[in-house]
Coordinates of C-alpha atoms in Angstrom, one line a residue:
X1 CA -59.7 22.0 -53.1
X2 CA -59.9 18.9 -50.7
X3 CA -57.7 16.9 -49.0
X4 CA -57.6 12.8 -48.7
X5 CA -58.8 13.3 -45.1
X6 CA -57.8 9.1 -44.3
X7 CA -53.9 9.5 -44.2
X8 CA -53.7 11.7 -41.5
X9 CA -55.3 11.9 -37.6
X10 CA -56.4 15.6 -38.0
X11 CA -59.7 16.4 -37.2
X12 CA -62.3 16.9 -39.5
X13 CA -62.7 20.7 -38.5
X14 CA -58.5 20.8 -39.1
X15 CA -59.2 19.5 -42.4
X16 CA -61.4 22.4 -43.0
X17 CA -58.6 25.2 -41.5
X18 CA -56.1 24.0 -44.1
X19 CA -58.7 24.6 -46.6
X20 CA -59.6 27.2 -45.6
X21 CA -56.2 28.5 -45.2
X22 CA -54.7 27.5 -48.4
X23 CA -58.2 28.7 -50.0
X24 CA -57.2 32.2 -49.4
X25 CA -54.7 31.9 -52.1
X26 CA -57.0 30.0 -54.8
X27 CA -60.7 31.6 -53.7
X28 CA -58.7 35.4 -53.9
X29 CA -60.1 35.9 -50.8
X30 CA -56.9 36.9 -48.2
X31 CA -59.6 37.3 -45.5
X32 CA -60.3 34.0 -45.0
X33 CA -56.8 33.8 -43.1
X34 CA -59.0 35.3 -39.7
X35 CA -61.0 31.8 -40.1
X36 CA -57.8 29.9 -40.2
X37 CA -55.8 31.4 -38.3
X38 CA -55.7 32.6 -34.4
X39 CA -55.0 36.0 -34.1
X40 CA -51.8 36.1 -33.0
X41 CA -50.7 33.3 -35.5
X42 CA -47.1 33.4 -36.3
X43 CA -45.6 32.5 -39.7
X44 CA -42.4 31.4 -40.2
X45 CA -40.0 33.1 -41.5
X46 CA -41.7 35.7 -42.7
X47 CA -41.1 37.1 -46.0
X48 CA -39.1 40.5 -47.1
X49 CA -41.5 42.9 -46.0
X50 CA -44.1 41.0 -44.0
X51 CA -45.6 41.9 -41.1
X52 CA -46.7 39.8 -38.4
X53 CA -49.8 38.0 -37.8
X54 CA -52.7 37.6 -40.2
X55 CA -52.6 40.7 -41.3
X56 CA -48.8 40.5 -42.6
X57 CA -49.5 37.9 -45.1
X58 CA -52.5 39.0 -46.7
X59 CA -50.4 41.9 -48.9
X60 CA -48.5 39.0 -49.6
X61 CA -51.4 36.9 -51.2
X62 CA -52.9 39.8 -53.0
X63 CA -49.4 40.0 -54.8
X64 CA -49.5 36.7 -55.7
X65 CA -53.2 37.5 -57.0
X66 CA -52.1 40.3 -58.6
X67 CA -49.2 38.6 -60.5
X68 CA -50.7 35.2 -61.2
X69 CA -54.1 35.9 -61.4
X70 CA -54.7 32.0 -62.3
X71 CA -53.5 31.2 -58.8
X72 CA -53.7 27.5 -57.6
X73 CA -52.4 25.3 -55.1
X74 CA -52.4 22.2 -55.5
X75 CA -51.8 19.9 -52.3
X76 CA -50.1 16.8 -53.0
X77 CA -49.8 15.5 -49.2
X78 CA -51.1 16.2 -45.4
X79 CA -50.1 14.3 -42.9
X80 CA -51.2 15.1 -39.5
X81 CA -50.8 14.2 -36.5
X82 CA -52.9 15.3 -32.9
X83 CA -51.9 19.2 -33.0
X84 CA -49.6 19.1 -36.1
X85 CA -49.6 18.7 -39.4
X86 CA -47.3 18.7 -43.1
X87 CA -48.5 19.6 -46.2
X88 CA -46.5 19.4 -49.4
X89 CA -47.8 21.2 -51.8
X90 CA -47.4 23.7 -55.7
X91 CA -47.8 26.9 -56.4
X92 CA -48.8 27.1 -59.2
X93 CA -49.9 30.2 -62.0
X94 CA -49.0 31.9 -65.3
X95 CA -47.5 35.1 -64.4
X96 CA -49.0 38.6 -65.5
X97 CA -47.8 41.0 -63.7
X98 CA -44.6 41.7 -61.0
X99 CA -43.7 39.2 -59.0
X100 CA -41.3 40.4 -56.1
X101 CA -39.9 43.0 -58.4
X102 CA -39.7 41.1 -61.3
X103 CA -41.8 42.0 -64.2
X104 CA -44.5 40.1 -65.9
X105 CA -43.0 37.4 -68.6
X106 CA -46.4 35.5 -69.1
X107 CA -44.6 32.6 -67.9
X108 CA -46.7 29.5 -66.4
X109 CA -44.3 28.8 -63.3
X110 CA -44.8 25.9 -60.6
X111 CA -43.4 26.4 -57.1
X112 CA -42.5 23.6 -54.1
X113 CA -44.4 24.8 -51.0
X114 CA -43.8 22.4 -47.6
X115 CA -45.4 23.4 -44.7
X116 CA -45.6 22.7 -41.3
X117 CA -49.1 23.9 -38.9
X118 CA -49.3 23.7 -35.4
X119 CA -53.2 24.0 -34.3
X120 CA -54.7 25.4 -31.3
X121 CA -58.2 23.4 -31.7
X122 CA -59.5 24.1 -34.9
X123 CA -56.8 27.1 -35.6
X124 CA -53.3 27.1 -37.2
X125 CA -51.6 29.4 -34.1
X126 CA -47.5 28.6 -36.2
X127 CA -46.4 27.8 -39.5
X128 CA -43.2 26.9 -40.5
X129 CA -42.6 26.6 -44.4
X130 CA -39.9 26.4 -47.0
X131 CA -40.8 27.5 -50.9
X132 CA -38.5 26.9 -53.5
X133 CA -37.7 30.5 -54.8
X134 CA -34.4 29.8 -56.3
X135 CA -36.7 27.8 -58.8
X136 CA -39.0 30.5 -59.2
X137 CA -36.7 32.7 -60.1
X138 CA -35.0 30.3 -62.4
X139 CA -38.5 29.6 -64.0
X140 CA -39.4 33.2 -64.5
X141 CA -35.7 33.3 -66.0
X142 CA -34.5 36.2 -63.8
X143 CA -31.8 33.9 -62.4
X144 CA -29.1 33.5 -62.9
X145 CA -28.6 37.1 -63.6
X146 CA -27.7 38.3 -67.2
X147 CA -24.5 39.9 -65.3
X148 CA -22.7 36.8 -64.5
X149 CA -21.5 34.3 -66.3
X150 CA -21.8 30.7 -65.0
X151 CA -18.6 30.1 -66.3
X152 CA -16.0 32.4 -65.6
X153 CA -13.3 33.0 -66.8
X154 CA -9.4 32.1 -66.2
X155 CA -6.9 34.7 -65.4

């Protein structure tokens, strides 16, 4: 994975973080957070369950390992500025086994990831994001539920 390193003003050894850090997902490798990240890196908001700090996401990536074991993402755009920088970017995998409690339907699914990094040097030390889990969920056809109706009915 590389980034179009001429639209942005990050540094080269920024560059290399976000590979680094998005790498951890694609490479299956949640350890390669500690060379992104500073230690007491904060992510938010942090998902059901997480913890804080490197350590907190990298259950989180194994599940996303686990349940889409062909695991890419796919940045479309960085742009970066002195100690900043936003990167749109997919999700993207077939799904093969649970996925935040939903069970494995074999279905190829694309997600929206946009993500903001503040650095500290060469390190990510916040990021702020937004993923598009309502069409995840939609995708993997566990919304809406089977117990509602989109429609309902007049009294």
């Amino acid at each position: 994975m590389t980034f179009d390193t001429t639209a942005s003003a990050l540094t080269a050894g920024q560059h290399a973080t976000l590979e680094t850090f998005y790498g951890a997902f694609t490479r299956k490798n949640p350890d390669l957070l500690d060379e992104a990240v500073t230690s007491d890196w904060q992510d938010i908001p942090l998902a059901p369950g997480q913890g804080p700090g490197p350590a907190g996401l990298k259950p989180i990536i194994l599940g996303f390992i686990e349940s889409l074991p062909d695991v890419e993402i796919v940045v479309d755009e960085v742009i970066g500025f002195n100690d900043r920088a936003g990167v749109r970017a997919r999700i993207i995998g077939t799904q093969r086994g649970a996925l935040f409690g939903i069970p494995a339907t074999n279905r190829r699914i694309e997600i929206a990831l946009h993500e903001f990094h503040r650095f500290e040097g060469d390190r990510i030390s916040h990021t702020w994001h937004l993923e598009d889990w309502f069409g995840m969920l939609h995708q993997l056809g566990a919304w809406p539920p089977k117990t509602t109706s989109l429609h309902p009915e007049s009294a």
